[in-house]
XYZ file of C-alpha atoms in Angstrom:
505
model
C 117.628 78.384 35.878
C 117.385 82.193 35.588
C 115.098 82.370 38.601
C 117.303 79.989 40.567
C 120.109 82.527 40.144
C 117.933 85.142 41.851
C 117.625 83.007 44.981
C 121.311 82.065 44.979
C 122.091 85.758 44.537
C 119.980 86.650 47.578
C 122.101 84.452 49.844
C 125.258 85.826 48.260
C 123.914 89.305 48.978
C 123.369 88.471 52.651
C 127.000 87.460 52.958
C 128.024 90.587 51.042
C 125.907 92.771 53.306
C 127.568 91.268 56.362
C 130.936 92.286 54.862
C 129.767 95.800 54.063
C 127.571 96.730 57.011
C 130.161 98.489 59.151
C 131.566 100.413 56.196
C 128.359 101.375 54.434
C 126.229 102.846 57.200
C 128.355 105.971 57.407
C 128.254 106.598 53.657
C 125.258 108.586 52.431
C 123.361 107.338 55.468
C 119.741 106.308 55.110
C 119.302 106.063 58.888
C 115.616 106.442 59.680
C 114.613 106.592 56.007
C 111.788 104.384 54.776
C 111.945 103.587 51.071
C 109.147 102.126 48.948
C 110.368 100.084 45.952
C 107.521 99.649 43.471
C 108.756 96.481 41.753
C 105.315 95.049 40.833
C 106.591 92.450 38.337
C 108.564 89.433 39.493
C 111.009 88.724 36.678
C 114.701 88.292 35.923
C 115.350 91.970 35.143
C 113.621 94.488 37.400
C 113.486 92.192 40.439
C 117.291 91.674 40.742
C 118.029 95.334 40.004
C 115.527 96.608 42.548
C 116.687 94.018 45.076
C 120.131 95.580 44.694
C 118.662 99.042 45.376
C 116.991 97.650 48.487
C 120.284 96.133 49.592
C 121.973 99.503 49.091
C 119.430 101.285 51.318
C 119.462 98.604 54.029
C 123.272 98.612 54.121
C 123.103 102.289 55.056
C 120.608 101.945 57.873
C 117.378 102.507 55.955
C 114.216 100.417 55.798
C 112.841 99.013 52.545
C 109.330 97.979 51.549
C 109.339 96.191 48.203
C 105.894 95.548 46.703
C 105.377 92.703 44.212
C 102.191 91.558 42.516
C 100.985 88.062 43.362
C 98.286 87.883 40.695
C 96.144 90.728 42.035
C 96.569 93.028 39.022
C 94.758 92.697 35.704
C 97.902 92.877 33.568
C 101.576 93.821 33.821
C 102.035 96.385 31.027
C 104.449 93.809 29.683
C 103.088 92.031 26.655
C 101.487 93.514 23.573
C 98.559 92.413 21.459
C 100.870 91.313 18.640
C 102.512 88.754 20.940
C 99.288 86.790 21.371
C 99.837 85.979 25.047
C 96.896 84.241 26.716
C 97.912 85.353 30.199
C 98.523 89.099 30.534
C 99.715 88.749 34.118
C 102.251 85.923 34.606
C 101.892 86.297 38.385
C 98.486 84.623 38.151
C 100.232 81.382 37.175
C 100.876 78.978 40.058
C 104.599 78.667 39.386
C 105.062 82.441 39.646
C 102.950 82.665 42.788
C 105.133 79.973 44.313
C 108.380 81.772 43.408
C 107.032 85.097 44.683
C 106.081 83.498 48.003
C 109.548 81.969 48.359
C 111.224 85.270 47.401
C 109.227 87.148 50.048
C 109.798 84.465 52.684
C 113.560 84.308 52.146
C 114.156 88.063 52.154
C 111.849 88.704 55.104
C 113.671 86.024 57.103
C 117.338 86.741 56.382
C 117.341 90.548 56.176
C 116.452 93.110 58.800
C 114.679 96.303 57.704
C 113.897 94.716 54.309
C 110.252 93.746 53.875
C 108.749 92.189 50.738
C 104.991 92.704 50.520
C 102.619 91.163 48.006
C 99.796 93.307 46.661
C 97.206 90.735 47.695
C 98.384 90.726 51.302
C 98.848 94.493 51.389
C 95.335 95.325 50.187
C 93.385 92.437 51.665
C 92.466 94.426 54.759
C 92.846 97.869 53.225
C 89.560 99.720 52.837
C 91.132 102.198 50.407
C 91.576 99.428 47.831
C 87.936 99.831 46.809
C 87.887 103.641 47.021
C 87.964 105.647 43.814
C 88.442 109.306 44.784
C 87.157 111.779 42.215
C 90.314 113.862 42.235
C 92.202 111.024 40.535
C 89.625 110.162 37.867
C 91.159 112.222 35.043
C 94.659 110.985 35.843
C 93.483 107.382 35.926
C 91.984 107.816 32.459
C 95.276 109.253 31.147
C 97.379 106.470 32.659
C 94.987 103.777 31.436
C 94.971 105.244 27.929
C 98.780 105.206 27.826
C 98.792 101.531 28.789
C 96.142 100.738 26.197
C 97.977 102.569 23.423
C 101.131 100.668 24.297
C 99.348 97.312 24.258
C 97.663 97.904 20.899
C 100.576 99.949 19.491
C 98.249 102.951 19.019
C 95.821 101.019 16.793
C 92.598 101.482 18.765
C 90.208 100.479 15.984
C 88.781 97.355 17.684
C 86.515 99.150 20.146
C 85.416 96.122 22.180
C 88.955 94.883 22.791
C 90.217 98.385 23.525
C 87.470 99.099 26.042
C 88.199 95.833 27.845
C 91.910 96.614 28.150
C 91.167 100.179 29.260
C 88.894 98.788 31.977
C 91.671 96.459 33.127
C 94.173 99.319 33.085
C 91.900 101.591 35.101
C 91.540 98.870 37.714
C 95.345 98.612 37.847
C 95.539 102.359 38.406
C 93.114 102.314 41.330
C 95.085 99.470 42.888
C 98.273 101.492 42.371
C 96.721 104.499 44.093
C 95.698 102.359 47.071
C 99.225 100.920 47.318
C 100.840 104.358 47.181
C 98.503 105.683 49.868
C 99.285 102.701 52.079
C 103.023 103.253 51.631
C 102.702 106.958 52.408
C 100.227 106.836 55.278
C 100.482 103.395 56.879
C 104.153 102.578 56.278
C 105.262 106.241 56.419
C 107.626 105.918 53.460
C 109.455 109.111 52.552
C 111.050 107.943 49.282
C 110.158 105.964 46.163
C 112.391 103.955 43.833
C 110.725 102.822 40.639
C 111.244 102.110 36.991
C 109.321 104.129 34.421
C 106.898 106.243 36.431
C 104.412 105.797 33.583
C 101.577 103.451 32.536
C 99.054 101.824 34.851
C 101.658 99.998 36.964
C 104.033 102.806 37.889
C 102.312 106.149 37.227
C 100.050 106.127 40.317
C 102.871 105.669 42.840
C 105.138 108.123 41.027
C 102.502 110.860 40.894
C 101.247 110.416 44.459
C 104.780 110.535 45.867
C 105.652 113.543 43.706
C 102.508 115.391 44.742
C 103.099 114.802 48.448
C 105.869 117.411 48.343
C 107.913 116.181 51.296
C 108.849 112.874 49.654
C 111.628 111.985 47.215
C 111.482 110.004 43.984
C 114.217 108.252 42.011
C 113.415 106.582 38.699
C 115.703 104.399 36.641
C 115.818 102.676 33.279
C 118.313 100.685 31.277
C 120.526 102.914 29.154
C 119.694 101.493 25.728
C 122.693 103.296 24.232
C 125.288 101.725 26.521
C 125.859 98.229 27.840
C 125.954 97.560 31.574
C 124.498 100.920 32.615
C 121.319 102.388 34.091
C 119.954 105.895 33.613
C 118.622 107.771 36.659
C 116.197 110.675 36.951
C 113.960 112.449 39.444
C 111.304 112.828 36.714
C 109.835 110.338 34.265
C 112.595 109.508 31.796
C 110.474 110.673 28.856
C 110.537 114.217 30.298
C 114.006 114.253 31.815
C 114.938 117.587 30.230
C 112.506 119.235 32.670
C 114.335 117.886 35.735
C 116.422 120.053 38.056
C 119.436 117.783 37.533
C 119.314 118.268 33.765
C 118.878 122.038 34.009
C 121.694 122.403 36.534
C 124.005 120.310 34.379
C 123.207 122.238 31.200
C 123.968 125.516 32.995
C 127.311 124.185 34.244
C 130.650 123.811 32.462
C 131.375 120.067 32.523
C 134.876 118.907 31.696
C 134.168 115.478 30.212
C 132.569 116.439 26.907
C 135.064 114.406 24.885
C 133.109 111.310 25.970
C 130.009 112.720 24.308
C 131.880 113.714 21.155
C 133.252 110.208 20.797
C 129.768 108.803 21.350
C 128.269 111.051 18.657
C 130.973 109.987 16.221
C 130.276 106.342 17.022
C 126.606 106.821 16.223
C 127.253 108.522 12.907
C 129.650 105.705 11.980
C 127.117 103.005 12.984
C 129.302 101.615 15.763
C 127.198 102.426 18.845
C 125.133 99.707 20.505
C 121.831 100.559 18.825
C 123.033 101.946 15.485
C 124.955 98.730 14.838
C 121.556 97.034 14.816
C 119.563 99.770 13.079
C 121.983 100.225 10.177
C 123.344 96.725 9.633
C 123.391 96.190 5.871
C 121.935 99.629 5.150
C 123.765 101.841 2.682
C 121.035 103.373 0.502
C 120.590 107.101 -0.038
C 117.980 109.347 -1.646
C 118.313 112.339 -3.962
C 116.677 115.556 -2.783
C 115.195 118.144 -5.115
C 117.005 121.267 -3.953
C 114.361 123.543 -5.454
C 112.164 122.577 -2.496
C 112.515 123.318 1.201
C 113.163 119.733 2.306
C 111.974 118.667 5.751
C 112.858 115.319 7.290
C 110.365 114.153 9.928
C 111.632 111.374 12.201
C 108.980 109.979 14.560
C 109.685 107.652 17.460
C 108.304 104.155 17.762
C 104.662 105.166 18.138
C 103.756 103.195 21.272
C 107.058 103.300 23.180
C 106.869 105.735 26.099
C 103.932 107.508 24.477
C 102.749 109.394 27.556
C 100.848 112.695 27.836
C 103.473 114.159 30.197
C 105.686 115.143 27.262
C 102.948 116.504 24.964
C 103.037 120.298 24.699
C 101.967 121.789 21.352
C 100.665 118.522 19.950
C 98.198 115.899 21.051
C 100.732 113.106 20.805
C 103.028 111.701 18.150
C 100.376 110.969 15.506
C 98.999 114.509 15.708
C 102.555 115.819 15.271
C 103.234 113.643 12.191
C 99.897 114.640 10.673
C 100.683 118.326 11.228
C 103.917 117.999 9.262
C 102.118 116.138 6.480
C 99.636 118.969 6.125
C 102.427 121.507 5.601
C 102.200 120.733 1.873
C 98.790 122.430 1.789
C 99.948 125.621 3.517
C 103.460 125.889 2.056
C 103.858 125.454 -1.692
C 107.627 125.045 -1.655
C 107.862 122.351 1.035
C 108.667 118.667 0.490
C 108.118 116.473 3.551
C 110.017 113.211 4.030
C 108.827 110.952 6.844
C 111.408 108.407 7.958
C 109.886 105.748 10.209
C 112.087 104.516 13.042
C 114.411 101.614 12.082
C 113.731 99.994 15.472
C 110.328 98.977 14.094
C 112.016 96.488 11.772
C 114.943 95.522 14.043
C 114.248 95.592 17.807
C 110.464 95.207 17.361
C 109.893 93.340 14.077
C 106.547 91.869 15.174
C 105.055 95.098 16.463
C 102.780 97.383 14.497
C 104.651 100.123 12.630
C 103.636 103.768 12.668
C 103.154 103.579 8.891
C 100.574 100.822 9.452
C 98.845 102.871 12.144
C 98.603 105.911 9.862
C 97.302 103.725 7.059
C 94.600 102.183 9.253
C 93.561 105.637 10.427
C 93.350 106.855 6.819
C 96.006 109.505 7.438
C 98.486 108.620 4.678
C 98.530 111.207 1.909
C 99.218 110.530 -1.757
C 101.067 113.638 -2.902
C 104.178 114.360 -4.937
C 105.619 116.445 -2.104
C 105.307 113.752 0.556
C 107.713 110.828 0.655
C 107.324 107.969 3.116
C 110.550 106.161 4.004
C 109.504 102.946 5.715
C 111.474 101.518 8.610
C 112.597 98.463 6.625
C 114.018 100.467 3.713
C 117.789 99.958 3.575
C 118.725 103.596 3.995
C 121.789 105.037 5.678
C 120.134 108.151 7.056
C 123.370 109.610 8.392
C 124.899 109.710 4.905
C 122.434 112.375 3.755
C 121.169 113.880 7.023
C 122.886 117.218 6.432
C 121.221 117.577 3.023
C 117.909 118.563 4.614
C 116.852 122.115 5.383
C 115.069 121.160 8.598
C 114.778 118.072 10.805
C 111.573 117.492 12.774
C 111.960 115.292 15.864
C 109.255 114.632 18.436
C 111.541 113.274 21.130
C 114.627 111.336 20.154
C 118.399 111.313 20.020
C 118.243 112.252 16.341
C 117.668 115.796 17.601
C 121.215 115.749 18.984
C 122.611 114.163 15.840
C 120.952 116.764 13.607
C 122.277 119.610 15.732
C 125.708 117.975 15.811
C 125.942 118.067 11.994
C 124.636 121.638 11.948
C 121.105 121.108 10.617
C 118.230 123.161 12.101
C 116.002 120.961 14.249
C 112.506 121.535 15.640
C 111.620 119.407 18.682
C 107.908 118.743 19.113
C 107.692 117.524 22.731
C 108.893 118.388 26.216
C 110.927 115.225 26.173
C 114.510 114.269 26.874
C 116.293 116.811 24.678
C 114.259 120.013 24.618
C 115.396 123.470 25.676
C 118.766 125.190 26.138
C 118.981 126.403 22.511
C 119.246 122.937 21.034
C 116.393 124.043 18.802
C 113.994 126.950 18.445
C 111.064 126.834 20.859
C 107.492 127.771 20.019
C 104.432 128.801 21.991
C 101.959 127.635 19.356
C 101.609 125.610 16.173
C 100.866 128.849 14.325
C 104.200 130.346 15.364
C 105.980 127.186 14.248
C 104.152 127.243 10.896
C 105.098 130.872 10.249
C 108.758 130.094 10.915
C 108.724 127.219 8.418
C 106.896 129.290 5.812
C 109.459 132.083 6.127
C 112.304 129.584 5.851
C 110.767 127.983 2.754
C 110.882 131.427 1.124
C 114.544 132.008 1.898
C 114.758 133.061 5.540
C 117.635 131.424 7.403
C 116.823 129.174 10.360
C 119.093 128.946 13.374
C 121.360 125.925 12.906
C 121.356 123.256 15.561
C 123.659 124.240 18.412
C 126.588 121.808 18.320
C 127.826 122.758 21.792
C 124.389 122.188 23.316
C 124.038 118.859 21.511
C 127.365 117.645 22.913
C 126.573 118.789 26.446
C 123.100 117.253 26.325
C 124.586 114.016 25.036
C 127.119 114.018 27.878
C 124.313 114.296 30.412
C 122.578 111.200 29.098
C 125.481 108.914 28.312
C 127.729 109.925 31.200
C 126.338 112.149 33.965
C 122.970 110.419 34.490
C 124.232 106.981 33.472
C 125.733 104.617 36.042
C 127.661 101.432 35.341
C 126.575 98.558 37.582
C 127.928 95.037 37.538
C 124.429 93.597 37.941
C 123.188 95.086 34.648
C 123.534 92.652 31.753
C 122.047 94.143 28.588
C 124.558 92.996 25.984
C 122.737 92.754 22.673
C 119.339 93.457 24.257
C 117.499 96.434 25.720
C 117.162 94.977 29.199
C 118.973 92.368 31.266
C 120.275 91.679 34.777
C 122.382 89.077 36.555
C 122.071 89.069 40.336
C 125.126 86.805 40.616
C 127.251 89.822 39.697
C 126.429 91.724 42.882
C 129.608 93.412 44.026
C 130.933 95.092 47.125
C 132.347 97.827 44.922
C 128.887 98.818 43.669
C 127.528 98.896 47.209
C 130.355 100.978 48.654
C 132.514 102.667 46.061
C 130.303 103.633 43.113
C 130.421 107.413 43.416
C 127.937 108.026 40.611
C 125.422 105.701 42.219
C 126.041 107.372 45.563
C 125.189 110.744 44.030
C 121.890 109.609 42.516
C 120.833 107.628 45.574
C 121.635 110.631 47.749
C 118.759 112.481 46.051
C 116.464 110.337 48.187
C 117.835 111.743 51.441
C 118.425 115.419 50.644
């Protein structure tokens, strides 16, 4: 039934496009532009959303080339080992191949300048599909490793299984490189629309289009903090703080900061979309020994968006956690608390937790000055957050929350929230260690900058976030309903117009 809605929605869209054509072409015109949409997976979420993007471009005179896998790829970076799926690529199943063929046939017949291409057809006669240029070898290894860590949730102990999945991921990457080259050279695309920009499915196209220099890239993802909205970026979402849009916004004087303040208050009161889930039934607290310099370390979900692009001082999240653990050996007055992300026991209850990963790697330490707070412990972190002397965050919204309540925060990655005086920045681990050692002996750390936290929050929940009627993520991370396509979104969504205009500047 869900897939039937996609096909009904396509015909509705054709009628809608007929209504909009005369009005839309003159708005943020894509005349002469050729846009590659790297959909890859045919499903009920990304396919409808990216179909809408294609409709937007076509309505303004542009041409669209949407690429979907028809069983050619090894896997879809979708499932994880804990889910026990026998088929890692649903597109290999006959029913999916049939639906993909119908989807391509219908769109190619009823729309002009909108072409759906399957990977099998695209690469069948493409000699580059078997080429493996040396200049991409290191990147392919990085992308494949990210996919493998996601699939096994960073537990890479079973060497035979891991090597097999890495091999599959590397093959995906080479296919992705061949597709991107075909889009750039054969189809002369000048823009890319894609989700993620990471892992074996999306990283090749993103990086090749970025490196070309004269092409434009727009990435999107569901805003997990708000219902019915997508987040947009010109860089991978995990490194959005390095984008020109973020930097320009943070240097400006926006007037809508009250939206961000209300959002921060809703999080601290457990009434935002995600905190309602994370803190349902949680009211516990802990008592801190104030004779120590108390550090709270809050890692992300270990496998989620764990990409090398954001790693700066540390070799990933586990290296960062281990560094904080080892502070007890170099600083006598430090007590380290490690609070594992509550999403591990709520959104992802069947996935491997970071605590389990550390245990399997033999990295857990038994010491009186280390306290592990597991993700399923019924703690209300916000009730005692401001009791800590320092908050360590690798890349997460807790960095904003800590700064908002005035607690010093050290951010470990070049992620979504780094820079602009939200926290101190460091050129080396040694510099960071010296700062903590001085603070543990009485030196005063810079408190988190409340103004920066609010402005940064406003960027993510308002400026870069766009409400679209097609997005349906109530109670879940991701969701879409193509039947909600609206003329208003195509013509009158000024925020969407701004972000889409980045493809034609």
